[in-house]
Coordinates of C-alpha atoms and ligand atoms in Angstrom, one line a residue:
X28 CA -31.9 -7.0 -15.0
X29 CA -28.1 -7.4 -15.9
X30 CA -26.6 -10.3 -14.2
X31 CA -25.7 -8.9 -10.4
X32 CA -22.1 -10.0 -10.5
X33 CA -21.3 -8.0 -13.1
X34 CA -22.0 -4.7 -11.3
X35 CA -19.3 -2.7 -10.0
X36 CA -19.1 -1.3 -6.1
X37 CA -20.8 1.9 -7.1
X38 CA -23.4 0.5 -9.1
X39 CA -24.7 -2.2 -6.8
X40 CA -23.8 0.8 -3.9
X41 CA -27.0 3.1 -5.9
X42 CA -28.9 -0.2 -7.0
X43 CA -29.5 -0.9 -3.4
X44 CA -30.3 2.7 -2.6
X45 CA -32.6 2.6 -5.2
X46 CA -34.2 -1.0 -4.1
X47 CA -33.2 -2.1 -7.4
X48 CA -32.6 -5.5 -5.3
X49 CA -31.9 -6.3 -1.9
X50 CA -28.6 -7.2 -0.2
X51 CA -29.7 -10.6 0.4
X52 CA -30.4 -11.3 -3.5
X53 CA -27.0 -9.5 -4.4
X54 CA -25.6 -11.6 -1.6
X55 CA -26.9 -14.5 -3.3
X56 CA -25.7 -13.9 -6.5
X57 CA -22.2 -13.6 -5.3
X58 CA -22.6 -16.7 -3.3
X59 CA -23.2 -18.6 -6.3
X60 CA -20.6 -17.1 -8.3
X61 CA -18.0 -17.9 -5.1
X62 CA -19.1 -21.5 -5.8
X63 CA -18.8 -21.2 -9.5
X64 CA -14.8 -19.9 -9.2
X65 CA -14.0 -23.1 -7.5
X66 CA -12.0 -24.4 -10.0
X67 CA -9.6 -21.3 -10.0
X68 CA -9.3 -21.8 -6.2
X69 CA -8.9 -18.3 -5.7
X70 CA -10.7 -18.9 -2.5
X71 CA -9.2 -20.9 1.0
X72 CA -12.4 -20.1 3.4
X73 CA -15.8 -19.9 1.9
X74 CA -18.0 -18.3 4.3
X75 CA -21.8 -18.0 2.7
X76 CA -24.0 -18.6 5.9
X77 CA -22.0 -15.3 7.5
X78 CA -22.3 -13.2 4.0
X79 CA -26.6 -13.8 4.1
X80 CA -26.8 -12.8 7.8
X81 CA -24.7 -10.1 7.4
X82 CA -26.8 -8.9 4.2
X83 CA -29.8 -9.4 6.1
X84 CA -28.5 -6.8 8.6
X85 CA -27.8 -4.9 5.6
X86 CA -31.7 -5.4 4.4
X87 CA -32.9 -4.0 7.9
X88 CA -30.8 -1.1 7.8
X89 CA -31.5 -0.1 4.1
X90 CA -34.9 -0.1 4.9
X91 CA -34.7 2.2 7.8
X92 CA -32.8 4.3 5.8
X93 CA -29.7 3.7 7.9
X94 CA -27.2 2.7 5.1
X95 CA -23.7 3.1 5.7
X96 CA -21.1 3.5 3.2
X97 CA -20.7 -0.2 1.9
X98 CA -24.0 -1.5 3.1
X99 CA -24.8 -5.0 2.1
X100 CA -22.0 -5.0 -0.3
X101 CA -20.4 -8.4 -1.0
X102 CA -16.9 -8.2 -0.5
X103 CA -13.8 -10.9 -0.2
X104 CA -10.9 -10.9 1.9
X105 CA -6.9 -12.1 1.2
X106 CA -6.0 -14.7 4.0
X107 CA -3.8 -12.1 5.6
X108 CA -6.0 -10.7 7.4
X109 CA -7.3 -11.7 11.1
X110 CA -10.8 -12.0 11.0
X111 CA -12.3 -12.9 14.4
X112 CA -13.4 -16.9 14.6
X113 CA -12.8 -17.3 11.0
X114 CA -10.4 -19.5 9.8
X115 CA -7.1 -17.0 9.1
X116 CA -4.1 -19.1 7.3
X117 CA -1.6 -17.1 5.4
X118 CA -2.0 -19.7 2.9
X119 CA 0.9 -21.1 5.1
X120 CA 0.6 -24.7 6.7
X121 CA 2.0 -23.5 10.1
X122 CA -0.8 -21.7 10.7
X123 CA -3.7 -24.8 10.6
X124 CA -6.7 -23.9 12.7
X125 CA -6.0 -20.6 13.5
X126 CA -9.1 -18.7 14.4
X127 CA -8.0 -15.2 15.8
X128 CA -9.7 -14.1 19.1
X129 CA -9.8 -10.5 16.7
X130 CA -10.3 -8.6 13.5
X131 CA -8.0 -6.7 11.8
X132 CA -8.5 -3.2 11.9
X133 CA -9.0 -2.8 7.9
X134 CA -11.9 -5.7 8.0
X135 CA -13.5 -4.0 10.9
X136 CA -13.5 -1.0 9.2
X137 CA -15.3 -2.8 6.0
X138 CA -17.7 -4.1 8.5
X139 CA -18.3 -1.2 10.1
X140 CA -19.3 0.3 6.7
X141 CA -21.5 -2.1 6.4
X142 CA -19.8 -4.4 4.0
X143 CA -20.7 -8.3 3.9
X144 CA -17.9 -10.8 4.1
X145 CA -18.1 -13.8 1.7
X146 CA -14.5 -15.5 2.9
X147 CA -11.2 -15.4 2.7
X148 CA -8.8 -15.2 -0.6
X149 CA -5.9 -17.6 -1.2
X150 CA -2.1 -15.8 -1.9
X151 CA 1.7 -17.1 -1.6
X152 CA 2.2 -17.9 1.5
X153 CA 2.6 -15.2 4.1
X154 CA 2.2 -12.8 0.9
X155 CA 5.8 -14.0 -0.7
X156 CA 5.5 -14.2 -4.1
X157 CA 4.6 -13.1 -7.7
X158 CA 2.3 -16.1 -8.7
X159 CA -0.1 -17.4 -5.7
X160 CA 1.5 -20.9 -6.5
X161 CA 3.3 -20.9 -3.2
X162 CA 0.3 -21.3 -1.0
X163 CA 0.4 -24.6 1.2
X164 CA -3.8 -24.8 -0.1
X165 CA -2.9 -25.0 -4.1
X166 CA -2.0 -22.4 -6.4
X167 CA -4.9 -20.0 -7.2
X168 CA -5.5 -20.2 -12.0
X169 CA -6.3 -17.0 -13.2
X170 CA -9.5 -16.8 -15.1
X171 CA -8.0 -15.5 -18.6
X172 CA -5.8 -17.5 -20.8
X173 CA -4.0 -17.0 -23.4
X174 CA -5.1 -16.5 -27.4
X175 CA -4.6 -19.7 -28.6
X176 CA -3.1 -21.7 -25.8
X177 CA -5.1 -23.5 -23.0
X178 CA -2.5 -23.8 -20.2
X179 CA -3.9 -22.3 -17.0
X180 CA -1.8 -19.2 -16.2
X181 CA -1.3 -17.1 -12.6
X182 CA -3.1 -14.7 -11.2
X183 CA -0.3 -12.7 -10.7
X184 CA 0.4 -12.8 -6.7
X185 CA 0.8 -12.3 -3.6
X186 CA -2.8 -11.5 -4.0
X187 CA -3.8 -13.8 -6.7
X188 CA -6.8 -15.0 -4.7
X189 CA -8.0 -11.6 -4.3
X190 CA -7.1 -10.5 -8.2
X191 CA -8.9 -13.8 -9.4
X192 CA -11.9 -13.5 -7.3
X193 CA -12.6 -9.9 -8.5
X194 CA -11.6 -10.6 -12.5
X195 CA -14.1 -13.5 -12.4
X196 CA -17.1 -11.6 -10.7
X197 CA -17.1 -13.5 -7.4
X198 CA -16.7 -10.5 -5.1
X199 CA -17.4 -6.7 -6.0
X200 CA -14.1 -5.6 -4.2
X201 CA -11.4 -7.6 -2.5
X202 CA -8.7 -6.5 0.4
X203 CA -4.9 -7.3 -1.4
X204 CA -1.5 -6.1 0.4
X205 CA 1.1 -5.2 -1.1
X206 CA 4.9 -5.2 0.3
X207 CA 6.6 -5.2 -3.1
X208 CA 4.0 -5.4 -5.7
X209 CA 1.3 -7.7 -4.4
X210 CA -1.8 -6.0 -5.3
X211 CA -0.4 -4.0 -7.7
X212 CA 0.9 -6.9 -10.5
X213 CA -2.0 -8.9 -10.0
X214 CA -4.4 -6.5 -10.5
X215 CA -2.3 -5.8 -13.4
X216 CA -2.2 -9.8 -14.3
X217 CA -6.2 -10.2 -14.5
X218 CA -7.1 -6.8 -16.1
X219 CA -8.8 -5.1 -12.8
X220 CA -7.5 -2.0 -10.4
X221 CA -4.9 -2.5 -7.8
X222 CA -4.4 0.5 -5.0
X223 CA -1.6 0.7 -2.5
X224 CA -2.1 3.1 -0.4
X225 CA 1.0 5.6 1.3
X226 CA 2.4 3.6 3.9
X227 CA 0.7 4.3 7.0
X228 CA -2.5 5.1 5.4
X229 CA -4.3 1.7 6.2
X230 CA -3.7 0.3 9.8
X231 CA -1.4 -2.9 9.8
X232 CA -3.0 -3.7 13.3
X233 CA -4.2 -7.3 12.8
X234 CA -2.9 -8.0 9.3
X235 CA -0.2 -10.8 9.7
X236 CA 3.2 -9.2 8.9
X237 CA 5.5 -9.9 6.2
X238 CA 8.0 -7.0 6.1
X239 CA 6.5 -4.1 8.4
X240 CA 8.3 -1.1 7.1
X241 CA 6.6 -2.0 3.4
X242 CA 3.6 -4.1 3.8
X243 CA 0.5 -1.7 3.0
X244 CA -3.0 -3.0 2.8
X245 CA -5.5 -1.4 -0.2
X246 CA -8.5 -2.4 -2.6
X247 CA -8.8 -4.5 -5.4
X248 CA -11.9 -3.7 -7.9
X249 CA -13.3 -3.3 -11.1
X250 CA -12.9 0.0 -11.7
X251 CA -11.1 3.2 -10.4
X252 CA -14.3 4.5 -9.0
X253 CA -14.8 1.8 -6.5
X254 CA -11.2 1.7 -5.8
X255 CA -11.9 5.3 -4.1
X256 CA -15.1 4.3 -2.7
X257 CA -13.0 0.9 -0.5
X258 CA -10.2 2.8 0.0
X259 CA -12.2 5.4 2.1
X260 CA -13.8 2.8 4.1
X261 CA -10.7 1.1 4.8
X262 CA -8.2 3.8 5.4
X263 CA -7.6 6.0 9.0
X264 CA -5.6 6.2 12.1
X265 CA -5.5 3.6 14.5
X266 CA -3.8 3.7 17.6
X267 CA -3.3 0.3 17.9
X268 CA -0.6 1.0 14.8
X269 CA 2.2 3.0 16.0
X270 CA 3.2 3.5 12.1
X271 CA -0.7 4.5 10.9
X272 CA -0.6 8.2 10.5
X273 CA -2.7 10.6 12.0
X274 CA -4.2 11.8 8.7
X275 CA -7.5 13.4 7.7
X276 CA -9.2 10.3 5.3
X277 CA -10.4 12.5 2.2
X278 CA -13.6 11.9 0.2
X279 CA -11.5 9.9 -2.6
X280 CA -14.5 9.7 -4.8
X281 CA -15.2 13.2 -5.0
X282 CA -11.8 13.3 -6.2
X283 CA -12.6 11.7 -9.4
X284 CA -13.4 14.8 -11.5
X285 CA -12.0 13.5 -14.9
X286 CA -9.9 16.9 -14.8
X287 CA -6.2 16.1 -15.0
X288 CA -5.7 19.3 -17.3
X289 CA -2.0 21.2 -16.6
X290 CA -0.6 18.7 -13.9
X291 CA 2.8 17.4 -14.2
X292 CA 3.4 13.8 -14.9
X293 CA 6.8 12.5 -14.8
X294 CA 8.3 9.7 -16.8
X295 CA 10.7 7.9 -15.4
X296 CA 13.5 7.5 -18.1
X297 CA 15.3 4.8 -16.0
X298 CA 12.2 2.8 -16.5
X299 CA 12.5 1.9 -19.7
X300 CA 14.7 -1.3 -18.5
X301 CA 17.0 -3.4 -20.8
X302 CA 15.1 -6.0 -22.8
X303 CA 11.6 -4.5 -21.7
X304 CA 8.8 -5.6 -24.1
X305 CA 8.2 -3.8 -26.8
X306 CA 4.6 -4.3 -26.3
X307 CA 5.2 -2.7 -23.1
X308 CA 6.5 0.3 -24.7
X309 CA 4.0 0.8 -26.5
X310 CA 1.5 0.6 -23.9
X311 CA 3.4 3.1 -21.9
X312 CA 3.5 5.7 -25.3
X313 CA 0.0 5.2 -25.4
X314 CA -0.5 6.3 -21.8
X315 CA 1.7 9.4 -22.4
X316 CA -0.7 10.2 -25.4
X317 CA -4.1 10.0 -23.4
X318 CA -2.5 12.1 -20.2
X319 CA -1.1 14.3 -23.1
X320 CA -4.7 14.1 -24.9
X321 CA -6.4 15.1 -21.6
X322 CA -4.3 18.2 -20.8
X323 CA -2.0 17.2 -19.0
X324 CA 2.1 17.7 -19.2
X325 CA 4.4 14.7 -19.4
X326 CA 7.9 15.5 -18.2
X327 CA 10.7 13.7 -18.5
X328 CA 12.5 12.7 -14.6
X329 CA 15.1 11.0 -13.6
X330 CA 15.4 8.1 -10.8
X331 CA 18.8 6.7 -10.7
X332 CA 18.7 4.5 -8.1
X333 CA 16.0 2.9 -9.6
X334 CA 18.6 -0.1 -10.8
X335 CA 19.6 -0.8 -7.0
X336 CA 15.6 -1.3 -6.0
X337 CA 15.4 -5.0 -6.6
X338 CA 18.6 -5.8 -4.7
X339 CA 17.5 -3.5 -2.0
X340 CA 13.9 -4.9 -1.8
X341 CA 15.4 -8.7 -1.5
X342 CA 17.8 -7.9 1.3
X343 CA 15.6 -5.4 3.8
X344 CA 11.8 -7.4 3.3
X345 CA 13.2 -10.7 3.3
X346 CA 15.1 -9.3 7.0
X347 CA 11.9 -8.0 8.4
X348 CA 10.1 -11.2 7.6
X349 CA 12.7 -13.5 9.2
X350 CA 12.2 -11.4 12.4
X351 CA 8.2 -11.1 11.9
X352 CA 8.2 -15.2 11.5
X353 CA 10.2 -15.8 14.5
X354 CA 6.9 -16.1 16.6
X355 CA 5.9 -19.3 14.8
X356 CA 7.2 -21.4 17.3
X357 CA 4.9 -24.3 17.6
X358 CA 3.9 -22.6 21.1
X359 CA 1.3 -20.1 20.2
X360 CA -0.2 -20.8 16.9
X361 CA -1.1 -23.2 14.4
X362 CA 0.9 -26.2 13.3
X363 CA 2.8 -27.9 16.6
X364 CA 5.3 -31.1 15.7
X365 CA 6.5 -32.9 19.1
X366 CA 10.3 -33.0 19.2
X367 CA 12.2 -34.7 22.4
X368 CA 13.0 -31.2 23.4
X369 CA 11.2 -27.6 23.2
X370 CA 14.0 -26.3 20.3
X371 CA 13.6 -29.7 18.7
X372 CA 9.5 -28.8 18.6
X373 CA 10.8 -25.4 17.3
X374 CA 12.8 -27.0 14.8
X375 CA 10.5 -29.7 13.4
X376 CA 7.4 -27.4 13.5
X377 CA 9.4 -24.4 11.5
X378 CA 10.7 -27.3 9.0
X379 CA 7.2 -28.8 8.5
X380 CA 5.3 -25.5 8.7
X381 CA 7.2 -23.5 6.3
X382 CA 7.4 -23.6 2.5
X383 CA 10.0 -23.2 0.1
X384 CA 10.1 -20.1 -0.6
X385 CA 9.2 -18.9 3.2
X386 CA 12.6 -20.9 4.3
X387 CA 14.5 -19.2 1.6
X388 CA 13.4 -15.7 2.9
X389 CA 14.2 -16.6 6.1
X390 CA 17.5 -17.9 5.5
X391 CA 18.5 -15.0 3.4
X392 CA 16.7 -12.2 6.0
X393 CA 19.2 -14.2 9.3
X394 CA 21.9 -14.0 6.8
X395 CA 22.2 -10.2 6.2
X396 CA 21.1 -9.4 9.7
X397 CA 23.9 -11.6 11.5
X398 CA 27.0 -10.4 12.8
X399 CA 29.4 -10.7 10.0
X400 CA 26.9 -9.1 7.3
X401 CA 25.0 -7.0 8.8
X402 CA 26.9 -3.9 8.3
X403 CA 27.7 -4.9 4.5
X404 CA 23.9 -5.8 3.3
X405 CA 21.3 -4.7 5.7
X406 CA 23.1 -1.3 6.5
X407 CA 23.8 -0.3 3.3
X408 CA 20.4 -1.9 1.7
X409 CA 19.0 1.1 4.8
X410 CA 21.5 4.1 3.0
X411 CA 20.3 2.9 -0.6
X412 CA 16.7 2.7 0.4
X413 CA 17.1 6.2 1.7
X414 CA 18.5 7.4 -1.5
X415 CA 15.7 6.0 -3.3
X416 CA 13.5 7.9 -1.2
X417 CA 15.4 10.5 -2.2
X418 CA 15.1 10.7 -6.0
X419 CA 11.3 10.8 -5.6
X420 CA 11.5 13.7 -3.2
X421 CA 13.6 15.4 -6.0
X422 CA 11.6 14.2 -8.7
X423 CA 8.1 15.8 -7.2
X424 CA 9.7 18.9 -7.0
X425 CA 8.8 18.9 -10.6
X426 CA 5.5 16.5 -11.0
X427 CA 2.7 15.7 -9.1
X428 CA 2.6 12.2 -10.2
X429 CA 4.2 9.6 -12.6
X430 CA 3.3 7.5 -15.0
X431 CA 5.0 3.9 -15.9
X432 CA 4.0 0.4 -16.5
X433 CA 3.2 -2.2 -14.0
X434 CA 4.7 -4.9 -15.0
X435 CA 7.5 -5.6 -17.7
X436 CA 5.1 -9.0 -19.2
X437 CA 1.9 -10.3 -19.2
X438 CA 0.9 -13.4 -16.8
X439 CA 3.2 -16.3 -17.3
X440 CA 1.6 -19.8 -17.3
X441 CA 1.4 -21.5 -13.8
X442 CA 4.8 -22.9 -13.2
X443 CA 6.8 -21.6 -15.7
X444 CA 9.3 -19.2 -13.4
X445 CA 8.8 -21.5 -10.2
X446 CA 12.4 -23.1 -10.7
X447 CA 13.9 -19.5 -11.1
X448 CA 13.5 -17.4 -8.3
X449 CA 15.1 -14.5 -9.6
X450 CA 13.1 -14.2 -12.8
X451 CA 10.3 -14.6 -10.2
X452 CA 11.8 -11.6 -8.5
X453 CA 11.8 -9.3 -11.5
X454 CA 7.7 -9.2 -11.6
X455 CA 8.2 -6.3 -9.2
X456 CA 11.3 -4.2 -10.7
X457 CA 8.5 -1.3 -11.2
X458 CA 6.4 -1.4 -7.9
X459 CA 9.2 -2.1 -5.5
X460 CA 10.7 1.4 -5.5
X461 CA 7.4 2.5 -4.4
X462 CA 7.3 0.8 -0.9
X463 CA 10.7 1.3 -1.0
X464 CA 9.6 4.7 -0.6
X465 CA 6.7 4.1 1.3
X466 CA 4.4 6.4 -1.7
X467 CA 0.9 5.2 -3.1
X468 CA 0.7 3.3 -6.6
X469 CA -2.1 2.3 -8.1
X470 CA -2.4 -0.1 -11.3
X471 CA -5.2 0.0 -14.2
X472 CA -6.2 -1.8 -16.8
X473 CA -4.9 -0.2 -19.9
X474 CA -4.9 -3.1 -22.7
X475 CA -4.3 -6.7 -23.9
X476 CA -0.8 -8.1 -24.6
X477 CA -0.1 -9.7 -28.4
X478 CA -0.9 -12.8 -26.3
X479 CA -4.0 -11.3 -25.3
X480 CA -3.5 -10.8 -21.5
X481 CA -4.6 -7.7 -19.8
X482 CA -1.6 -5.4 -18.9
X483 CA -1.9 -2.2 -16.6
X484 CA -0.5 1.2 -16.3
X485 CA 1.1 2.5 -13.1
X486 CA 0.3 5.7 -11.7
X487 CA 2.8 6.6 -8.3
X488 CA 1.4 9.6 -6.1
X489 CA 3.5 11.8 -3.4
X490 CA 2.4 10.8 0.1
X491 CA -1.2 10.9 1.1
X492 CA -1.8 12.2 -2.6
X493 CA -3.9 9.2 -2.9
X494 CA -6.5 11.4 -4.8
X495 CA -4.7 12.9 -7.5
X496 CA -3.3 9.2 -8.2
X497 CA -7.1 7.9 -8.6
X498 CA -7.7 11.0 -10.7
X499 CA -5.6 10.2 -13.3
X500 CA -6.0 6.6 -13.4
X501 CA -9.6 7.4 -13.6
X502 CA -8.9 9.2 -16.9
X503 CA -6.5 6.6 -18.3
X504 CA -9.5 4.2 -17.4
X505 CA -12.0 6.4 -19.5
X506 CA -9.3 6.6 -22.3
X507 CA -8.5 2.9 -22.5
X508 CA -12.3 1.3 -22.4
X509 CA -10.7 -1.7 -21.2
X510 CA -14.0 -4.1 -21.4
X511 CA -12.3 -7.6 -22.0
X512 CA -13.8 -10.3 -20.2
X513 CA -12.0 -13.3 -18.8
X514 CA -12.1 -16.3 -21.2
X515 CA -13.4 -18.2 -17.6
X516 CA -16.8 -16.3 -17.5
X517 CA -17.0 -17.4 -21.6
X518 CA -20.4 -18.9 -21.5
X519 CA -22.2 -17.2 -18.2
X520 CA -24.2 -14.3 -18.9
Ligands
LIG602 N1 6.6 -10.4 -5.1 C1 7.2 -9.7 -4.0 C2 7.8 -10.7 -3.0 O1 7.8 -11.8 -3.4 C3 6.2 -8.8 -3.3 C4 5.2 -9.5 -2.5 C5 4.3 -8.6 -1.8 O2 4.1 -7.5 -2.2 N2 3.7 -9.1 -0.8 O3 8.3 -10.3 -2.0

């Protein structure tokens, strides 16, 4: 039998259907391979005992021939999301023993398909970041490393937990969000497939906020295939989210026919950024040749304000998050630091609590929203974003999709941009304009870098297109045979 681990959604989906196994023995297998990953610490909460009685459940059902759509499928979960009396951190210190009284609506929606939790997935803290170093638990090592060079490398972040987890077969799936690139790059990063979903399309309800007009939660897998299969279970209205819409949750899998021939896919010229690799280039050409190979039609589009998407991005997330973060007071959650009086608390419990890089957003998200500025950065960051909305309204009048990298570099080795926050900032020059714009992305695995490093292709959909997106990346997938293996799994069969 092949190792378990290595089995993507879909397969162990039909092997239990077929009793190849049992969900308790696939269960297992994943348990052991949590506790293998534990040098990468990818993972904050390990939660094995709850993964076999779930599966068990799992066992009962399959055998009554009541399977839902993820039964007994092991599955991990980025510390973002509330999961009732588990442990729920934000990979941020302020939040120490906080055990929500509630679940998230996306993880109760995994659970209700019958999916089996085996814990919760390390990321920068409260999901700001590029590299998963900036989590108050350790940053998360990504399992591959480069040709010829042994230094351990990131996972790419905010959801490196979830990206590392996944590349190194210690979960089948795993829940990423993504406000400005987090699931997207990472996936990218470790050579597996990263979907965010339309905004809106995934309930926020019970996911702890970073930047609410942008934050979107979506699946992180192994192939495009499964990416269809989670996003199904996860996706829906929910009343309890004013901003999830009140849209009809298509069969994503069936949309997978392979058949991308005659659609329009546009390339954006304006992403072909000064100083971009030319390795990335030429990943890109190659993409254009297998859509083009396939049937389909590149077209050339344009998408000026592409150049203003960065600068937008840093002034309107890092606002919403200083408002979001307001509520960790000492009070109500988490980390508490006497002070002589209550704002000295505040004070001392917001200067303990926080990181480096969560203070910075702060600081910069009061700065454009007080009096003085207001009007001259978080106004105008509001006009630009609109105009960026804009040029892909005016771009689909033409194509159904498009087609760019992911990321302008490979992984970078574990501290090597953490002194530079800008160069940190320019991991998401190509996924940014899509929250910006509130459209589904997803990533996949197209090839390895000259330094060997997986690199990924970006597809961007119109609104609730979520399937035609998953089409074509399901094609890129067939036409790239990406099959590298992490150097970390070297050694296990
Ligand atoms: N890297 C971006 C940031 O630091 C995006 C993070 C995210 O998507 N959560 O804000």
């Amino acid at each position: 039998m092949t190792n378990l681990t290595d089995l993507t959604i879909a397969e162990a989906r039909d092997g239990l259907a077929a009793k190849r196994f049992t969900a308790r023995e696939l269960t297992a297998a994943h348990v052991a391979a949590v506790e293998a990953v534990r040098p990468l610490n990818a993972f904050i909460t390990e939660t094995p005992e709850l993964a076999l009685a779930q599966a068990e459940s799992s066992d009962a059902r399959l055998l009554r021939g009541e399977a839902r759509p993820l039964e007994g499928l092991p599955l991990a979960i980025k510390d973002l999301f509330c999961t009732k009396e588990v442990l729920t951190t934000a990979a941020s210190h302020i939040l120490d023993g906080f055990k929500p009284p509630y679940e998230s609506t996306v993880t109760q929606n995994l659970w209700d398909a019958g999916a089996v939790m085996l814990g919760k997935l390390n990321l920068d803290e409260f999901a700001m970041g590029s590299s998963t170093t900036t989590s108050f638990y350790g940053p998360t090592e990504s399992p591959w490393r480069r040709d010829g060079d042994n230094r351990a490398l990131v996972p790419g972040g905010s959801s490196g937990g979830s990206a590392a987890a996944v590349a190194a077969r210690a979960a089948l799936g795993a829940t990423g969000t993504d406000t400005g690139g987090s699931i997207r790059q990472p996936a990218s990063f470790v050579g597996i497939v990263g979907l965010k979903p339309t905004y809106g399309r995934c309930s926020r309800w019970g996911t702890i906020a970073f930047a609410s007009s942008l934050d979107q939660a979506g699946p992180m897998t192994r192939s495009v295939r499964d990416a269809a299969i989670m996003l199904k279970a996860m996706a829906g209205h929910d009343p309890k989210d004013s901003t999830s819409a009140p849209q009809a949750v298509p069969d994503f899998e069936a949309a997978l026919s392979g058949d991308i021939r005659g659609l329009k896919i546009g390339i954006p010229k304006e992403y072909r950024v000064d100083g971009m690799k030319r390795e990335i280039e030429a990943l890109w050409q190659r993409g254009i040749d297998w859509i083009k190979d396939a049937g389909a039609e590149p077209v050339e589009i344009s998408l000026p304000m592409t150049k203003y998407a960065l600068a937008t991005y840093y002034i309107i997330a890092p606002a919403e998050a200083s408002s979001n973060l307001a509520r960790y007071d000492g009070v109500r959650f988490g980390l508490r630091v006497p002070g002589k009086t209550l704002d000295e608390m505040y004070e001392l419990t917001r200067a303990e609590g926080f990181g480096a890089e969560v203070q910075r957003r702060i600081l910069i998200g009061t700065y454009v929203l007080s009096a003085g500025y207001y009007d001259a950065y978080y106004l105008k960051a509001q006009r630009v974003r609109t105009l960026i909305a804009r040029d892909f309204a005016e771009a689909y009048k033409q194509v159904e999709c498009i087609l760019t990298p992911t990321t302008p570099s490979t992984a970078f080795a574990i501290g090597e941009k953490s002194d530079d926050p800008i160069a940190m900032y320019l991991n998401d020059v190509f996924t940014v304009p899509v929250n910006l714009a509130g459209l589904p992305g997803i990533s996949v695995p197209a090839g390895l870098g000259e330094d060997g490093l997986p690199l990924g292709l970006q597809v961007i959909g119109r609104a609730f297109d979520e399937a035609t997106i998953l089409r074509v990346a399901g094609v890129i997938e067939r036409a790239a045979g990406f099959t590298a293996r992490p150097q970390f799994l070297a050694g296990r069969s």
